[in-house]
PDB file of C-alpha atoms in Angstrom:
ATOM      1  CA  UNK A  11    -162.804-102.203  57.546  1.00 37.00           C
ATOM      2  CA  UNK A  12    -164.061-100.713  54.249  1.00 41.00           C
ATOM      3  CA  UNK A  13    -160.634-100.368  52.673  1.00 38.00           C
ATOM      4  CA  UNK A  14    -160.009-104.095  52.934  1.00 38.00           C
ATOM      5  CA  UNK A  15    -162.483-104.770  50.143  1.00 42.00           C
ATOM      6  CA  UNK A  16    -161.036-102.398  47.547  1.00 43.00           C
ATOM      7  CA  UNK A  17    -157.669-100.704  47.674  1.00 42.00           C
ATOM      8  CA  UNK A  18    -156.339 -98.833  50.653  1.00 37.00           C
ATOM      9  CA  UNK A  19    -157.502 -95.466  51.833  1.00 39.00           C
ATOM     10  CA  UNK A  20    -155.928 -93.702  54.773  1.00 34.00           C
ATOM     11  CA  UNK A  21    -158.972 -91.464  55.257  1.00 36.00           C
ATOM     12  CA  UNK A  22    -161.384 -94.380  55.709  1.00 39.00           C
ATOM     13  CA  UNK A  23    -161.415 -94.002  59.482  1.00 35.00           C
ATOM     14  CA  UNK A  24    -162.886 -90.519  59.161  1.00 35.00           C
ATOM     15  CA  UNK A  25    -165.097 -91.022  56.121  1.00 42.00           C
ATOM     16  CA  UNK A  26    -166.621 -94.241  57.406  1.00 48.00           C
ATOM     17  CA  UNK A  27    -168.102 -92.687  60.516  1.00 51.00           C
ATOM     18  CA  UNK A  28    -171.219 -90.638  61.012  1.00 48.00           C
ATOM     19  CA  UNK A  29    -172.273 -88.291  63.797  1.00 42.00           C
ATOM     20  CA  UNK A  30    -173.980 -91.326  65.368  1.00 48.00           C
ATOM     21  CA  UNK A  31    -170.689 -93.232  65.509  1.00 47.00           C
ATOM     22  CA  UNK A  32    -169.282 -96.116  63.518  1.00 48.00           C
ATOM     23  CA  UNK A  33    -171.627 -97.332  60.831  1.00 50.00           C
ATOM     24  CA  UNK A  34    -172.470-100.991  61.208  1.00 59.00           C
ATOM     25  CA  UNK A  35    -175.658-101.609  59.263  1.00 75.00           C
ATOM     26  CA  UNK A  36    -175.527-102.082  55.488  1.00 78.00           C
ATOM     27  CA  UNK A  37    -178.265 -99.533  54.818  1.00 87.00           C
ATOM     28  CA  UNK A  38    -176.392 -96.929  56.870  1.00 92.00           C
ATOM     29  CA  UNK A  39    -173.194 -97.663  54.948  1.00 94.00           C
ATOM     30  CA  UNK A  40    -175.044 -97.241  51.641  1.00 95.00           C
ATOM     31  CA  UNK A  41    -176.676 -93.985  52.697  1.00 95.00           C
ATOM     32  CA  UNK A  42    -173.375 -92.637  54.002  1.00 96.00           C
ATOM     33  CA  UNK A  43    -171.732 -93.689  50.734  1.00 97.00           C
ATOM     34  CA  UNK A  44    -174.421 -91.799  48.822  1.00 98.00           C
ATOM     35  CA  UNK A  45    -173.713 -88.653  50.863  1.00 98.00           C
ATOM     36  CA  UNK A  46    -169.983 -88.971  50.241  1.00 98.00           C
ATOM     37  CA  UNK A  47    -170.585 -89.554  46.524  1.00 98.00           C
ATOM     38  CA  UNK A  48    -172.736 -86.421  46.282  1.00 98.00           C
ATOM     39  CA  UNK A  49    -169.978 -84.509  48.106  1.00 98.00           C
ATOM     40  CA  UNK A  50    -167.397 -85.714  45.574  1.00 98.00           C
ATOM     41  CA  UNK A  51    -165.573 -88.111  47.924  1.00 98.00           C
ATOM     42  CA  UNK A  52    -165.693 -91.039  45.508  1.00 98.00           C
ATOM     43  CA  UNK A  53    -163.012 -93.060  47.290  1.00 98.00           C
ATOM     44  CA  UNK A  54    -164.868 -92.746  50.597  1.00 98.00           C
ATOM     45  CA  UNK A  55    -168.142 -93.599  48.862  1.00 98.00           C
ATOM     46  CA  UNK A  56    -166.603 -96.681  47.262  1.00 98.00           C
ATOM     47  CA  UNK A  57    -165.324 -97.815  50.644  1.00 97.00           C
ATOM     48  CA  UNK A  58    -168.747 -97.333  52.258  1.00 96.00           C
ATOM     49  CA  UNK A  59    -170.411 -99.305  49.477  1.00 97.00           C
ATOM     50  CA  UNK A  60    -167.827-102.062  49.983  1.00 97.00           C
ATOM     51  CA  UNK A  61    -168.733-102.172  53.662  1.00 94.00           C
ATOM     52  CA  UNK A  62    -172.460-102.292  52.830  1.00 94.00           C
ATOM     53  CA  UNK A  63    -171.765-105.256  50.555  1.00 95.00           C
ATOM     54  CA  UNK A  64    -170.242-107.145  53.477  1.00 92.00           C
ATOM     55  CA  UNK A  65    -173.790-107.373  54.858  1.00 86.00           C
ATOM     56  CA  UNK A  66    -175.569-107.908  51.531  1.00 90.00           C
ATOM     57  CA  UNK A  67    -173.164-109.077  48.778  1.00 94.00           C
ATOM     58  CA  UNK A  68    -175.965-109.567  46.232  1.00 94.00           C
ATOM     59  CA  UNK A  69    -177.431-106.065  46.602  1.00 95.00           C
ATOM     60  CA  UNK A  70    -177.689-104.866  43.008  1.00 97.00           C
ATOM     61  CA  UNK A  71    -178.218-101.215  43.961  1.00 97.00           C
ATOM     62  CA  UNK A  72    -175.101-101.085  46.147  1.00 97.00           C
ATOM     63  CA  UNK A  73    -173.026-102.905  43.514  1.00 98.00           C
ATOM     64  CA  UNK A  74    -174.229-100.391  40.935  1.00 98.00           C
ATOM     65  CA  UNK A  75    -173.422 -97.501  43.274  1.00 98.00           C
ATOM     66  CA  UNK A  76    -169.919 -98.843  43.802  1.00 99.00           C
ATOM     67  CA  UNK A  77    -169.579 -99.142  40.014  1.00 99.00           C
ATOM     68  CA  UNK A  78    -170.491 -95.444  39.759  1.00 98.00           C
ATOM     69  CA  UNK A  79    -167.833 -94.551  42.331  1.00 99.00           C
ATOM     70  CA  UNK A  80    -165.279 -96.646  40.437  1.00 98.00           C
ATOM     71  CA  UNK A  81    -166.166 -94.844  37.208  1.00 98.00           C
ATOM     72  CA  UNK A  82    -165.558 -91.500  38.908  1.00 98.00           C
ATOM     73  CA  UNK A  83    -162.202 -92.819  40.201  1.00 98.00           C
ATOM     74  CA  UNK A  84    -161.322 -93.956  36.648  1.00 98.00           C
ATOM     75  CA  UNK A  85    -161.138 -97.547  37.850  1.00 98.00           C
ATOM     76  CA  UNK A  86    -162.825 -98.880  34.724  1.00 97.00           C
ATOM     77  CA  UNK A  87    -162.147-102.588  35.316  1.00 98.00           C
ATOM     78  CA  UNK A  88    -163.712-102.629  38.780  1.00 98.00           C
ATOM     79  CA  UNK A  89    -166.584-100.477  37.514  1.00 98.00           C
ATOM     80  CA  UNK A  90    -167.392-103.040  34.818  1.00 98.00           C
ATOM     81  CA  UNK A  91    -167.048-105.940  37.267  1.00 98.00           C
ATOM     82  CA  UNK A  92    -169.385-104.334  39.804  1.00 98.00           C
ATOM     83  CA  UNK A  93    -171.897-103.286  37.148  1.00 98.00           C
ATOM     84  CA  UNK A  94    -172.056-106.787  35.689  1.00 98.00           C
ATOM     85  CA  UNK A  95    -172.317-108.320  39.168  1.00 98.00           C
ATOM     86  CA  UNK A  96    -175.258-105.978  39.802  1.00 98.00           C
ATOM     87  CA  UNK A  97    -176.873-106.995  36.503  1.00 96.00           C
ATOM     88  CA  UNK A  98    -176.397-110.675  37.342  1.00 97.00           C
ATOM     89  CA  UNK A  99    -178.438-110.126  40.526  1.00 97.00           C
ATOM     90  CA  UNK A 100    -180.999-107.799  38.884  1.00 95.00           C
ATOM     91  CA  UNK A 101    -181.077-107.712  35.057  1.00 92.00           C
ATOM     92  CA  UNK A 102    -183.625-104.865  35.190  1.00 89.00           C
ATOM     93  CA  UNK A 103    -181.195-102.510  36.975  1.00 93.00           C
ATOM     94  CA  UNK A 104    -180.993 -99.818  34.291  1.00 93.00           C
ATOM     95  CA  UNK A 105    -178.292 -97.824  36.064  1.00 95.00           C
ATOM     96  CA  UNK A 106    -176.066-100.878  36.358  1.00 96.00           C
ATOM     97  CA  UNK A 107    -176.550-101.577  32.642  1.00 94.00           C
ATOM     98  CA  UNK A 108    -175.601 -98.013  31.739  1.00 93.00           C
ATOM     99  CA  UNK A 109    -172.560 -98.091  34.046  1.00 96.00           C
ATOM    100  CA  UNK A 110    -171.401-101.412  32.628  1.00 96.00           C
ATOM    101  CA  UNK A 111    -171.751-100.126  29.072  1.00 94.00           C
ATOM    102  CA  UNK A 112    -169.950 -96.881  29.926  1.00 93.00           C
ATOM    103  CA  UNK A 113    -167.119 -98.854  31.534  1.00 96.00           C
ATOM    104  CA  UNK A 114    -166.756-101.015  28.425  1.00 94.00           C
ATOM    105  CA  UNK A 115    -166.634 -97.870  26.286  1.00 90.00           C
ATOM    106  CA  UNK A 116    -163.951 -96.332  28.511  1.00 93.00           C
ATOM    107  CA  UNK A 117    -161.947 -99.573  28.340  1.00 95.00           C
ATOM    108  CA  UNK A 118    -162.241 -99.408  24.533  1.00 90.00           C
ATOM    109  CA  UNK A 119    -163.996-102.789  24.514  1.00 93.00           C
ATOM    110  CA  UNK A 120    -166.303-101.561  21.777  1.00 87.00           C
ATOM    111  CA  UNK A 121    -167.424-104.854  20.255  1.00 87.00           C
ATOM    112  CA  UNK A 122    -168.308-106.235  23.687  1.00 92.00           C
ATOM    113  CA  UNK A 123    -170.034-102.973  24.619  1.00 90.00           C
ATOM    114  CA  UNK A 124    -172.052-102.884  21.408  1.00 88.00           C
ATOM    115  CA  UNK A 125    -173.127-106.507  21.850  1.00 90.00           C
ATOM    116  CA  UNK A 126    -174.064-105.871  25.488  1.00 92.00           C
ATOM    117  CA  UNK A 127    -176.114-102.770  24.633  1.00 88.00           C
ATOM    118  CA  UNK A 128    -177.906-104.502  21.765  1.00 87.00           C
ATOM    119  CA  UNK A 129    -178.744-107.557  23.849  1.00 90.00           C
ATOM    120  CA  UNK A 130    -179.964-105.492  26.826  1.00 89.00           C
ATOM    121  CA  UNK A 131    -182.021-103.146  24.658  1.00 86.00           C
ATOM    122  CA  UNK A 132    -183.486-106.033  22.644  1.00 87.00           C
ATOM    123  CA  UNK A 133    -184.614-107.660  25.900  1.00 87.00           C
ATOM    124  CA  UNK A 134    -186.646-104.583  26.866  1.00 85.00           C
ATOM    125  CA  UNK A 135    -190.333-104.232  26.175  1.00 85.00           C
ATOM    126  CA  UNK A 136    -191.405-101.281  24.043  1.00 83.00           C
ATOM    127  CA  UNK A 137    -192.673 -99.545  27.196  1.00 84.00           C
ATOM    128  CA  UNK A 138    -189.307-100.006  28.917  1.00 82.00           C
ATOM    129  CA  UNK A 139    -187.433 -98.673  25.891  1.00 78.00           C
ATOM    130  CA  UNK A 140    -189.381 -95.437  26.164  1.00 80.00           C
ATOM    131  CA  UNK A 141    -188.783 -95.050  29.910  1.00 86.00           C
ATOM    132  CA  UNK A 142    -186.511 -92.326  31.209  1.00 89.00           C
ATOM    133  CA  UNK A 143    -184.438 -94.797  33.256  1.00 88.00           C
ATOM    134  CA  UNK A 144    -183.244 -96.632  30.121  1.00 88.00           C
ATOM    135  CA  UNK A 145    -182.327 -93.525  28.084  1.00 87.00           C
ATOM    136  CA  UNK A 146    -178.721 -93.396  29.363  1.00 89.00           C
ATOM    137  CA  UNK A 147    -178.141 -96.968  28.148  1.00 87.00           C
ATOM    138  CA  UNK A 148    -179.641 -96.082  24.766  1.00 85.00           C
ATOM    139  CA  UNK A 149    -177.298 -93.067  24.567  1.00 87.00           C
ATOM    140  CA  UNK A 150    -174.233 -95.130  25.515  1.00 87.00           C
ATOM    141  CA  UNK A 151    -175.232 -97.758  22.954  1.00 85.00           C
ATOM    142  CA  UNK A 152    -175.410 -95.061  20.283  1.00 87.00           C
ATOM    143  CA  UNK A 153    -171.989 -93.701  21.298  1.00 86.00           C
ATOM    144  CA  UNK A 154    -170.443 -97.164  21.174  1.00 86.00           C
ATOM    145  CA  UNK A 155    -171.974 -97.800  17.739  1.00 86.00           C
ATOM    146  CA  UNK A 156    -170.593 -94.460  16.505  1.00 89.00           C
ATOM    147  CA  UNK A 157    -167.125 -95.342  17.803  1.00 86.00           C
ATOM    148  CA  UNK A 158    -167.326 -98.736  16.112  1.00 86.00           C
ATOM    149  CA  UNK A 159    -168.277 -97.109  12.789  1.00 89.00           C
ATOM    150  CA  UNK A 160    -165.423 -94.602  13.076  1.00 91.00           C
ATOM    151  CA  UNK A 161    -162.938 -97.395  13.789  1.00 87.00           C
ATOM    152  CA  UNK A 162    -164.158 -99.401  10.792  1.00 88.00           C
ATOM    153  CA  UNK A 163    -163.780 -96.334   8.557  1.00 92.00           C
ATOM    154  CA  UNK A 164    -160.256 -95.704   9.836  1.00 92.00           C
ATOM    155  CA  UNK A 165    -159.326 -99.353   9.271  1.00 90.00           C
ATOM    156  CA  UNK A 166    -160.670 -99.157   5.713  1.00 90.00           C
ATOM    157  CA  UNK A 167    -158.668 -95.989   5.064  1.00 90.00           C
ATOM    158  CA  UNK A 168    -155.506 -97.561   6.500  1.00 90.00           C
ATOM    159  CA  UNK A 169    -155.999-100.693   4.410  1.00 87.00           C
ATOM    160  CA  UNK A 170    -156.515 -98.590   1.279  1.00 86.00           C
ATOM    161  CA  UNK A 171    -153.393 -96.546   2.054  1.00 87.00           C
ATOM    162  CA  UNK A 172    -151.398 -99.705   2.730  1.00 79.00           C
ATOM    163  CA  UNK A 173    -152.530-101.176  -0.597  1.00 73.00           C
ATOM    164  CA  UNK A 174    -151.599 -97.995  -2.451  1.00 74.00           C
ATOM    165  CA  UNK A 175    -148.143 -97.985  -0.839  1.00 75.00           C
ATOM    166  CA  UNK A 176    -147.565-101.602  -1.844  1.00 74.00           C
ATOM    167  CA  UNK A 177    -148.544-100.817  -5.445  1.00 74.00           C
ATOM    168  CA  UNK A 178    -146.221 -97.814  -5.443  1.00 71.00           C
ATOM    169  CA  UNK A 179    -143.325 -99.886  -4.087  1.00 70.00           C
ATOM    170  CA  UNK A 180    -144.009-102.641  -6.641  1.00 68.00           C
ATOM    171  CA  UNK A 181    -144.014-100.127  -9.512  1.00 69.00           C
ATOM    172  CA  UNK A 182    -140.639 -98.745  -8.394  1.00 70.00           C
ATOM    173  CA  UNK A 183    -139.093-102.229  -8.432  1.00 70.00           C
ATOM    174  CA  UNK A 184    -140.177-102.976 -12.003  1.00 59.00           C
TER     175      UNK A 184
END
């Protein structure tokens, strides 16, 4: 049952069937999950991808698809886990890399996200870096770097303010 893999979903019985009947083959589950995802039924899609993974647990594409569904469901932790599982099975899966980076950003794990993006992008050939499929990862890497810079600036401002307050308090005591 698809819901056994990830959370419970009362509508699984209806979303996990096709006009041909109960889906039993991993490819059918993936394709049905893709249809549900496109229709905006992210929970149903996630459940179908979970069922597809029962037949092929190392399928990087299905893991990445389930990560996408988890992102849409705001289940950031599972999205990151699935994306990194997908990358472990296929390091060249650009979509999984982008989804993992986006999940880290949404979890506010900026240092980890920046390191991940840098290491993935540094591993690419110059031809790969120019490919359309890697552009989303480049964009996420730039967003994470911008967030990191903004946080550093805020920390510097807070430290400066804290120092000024301490000096002010010390001058009042004297």
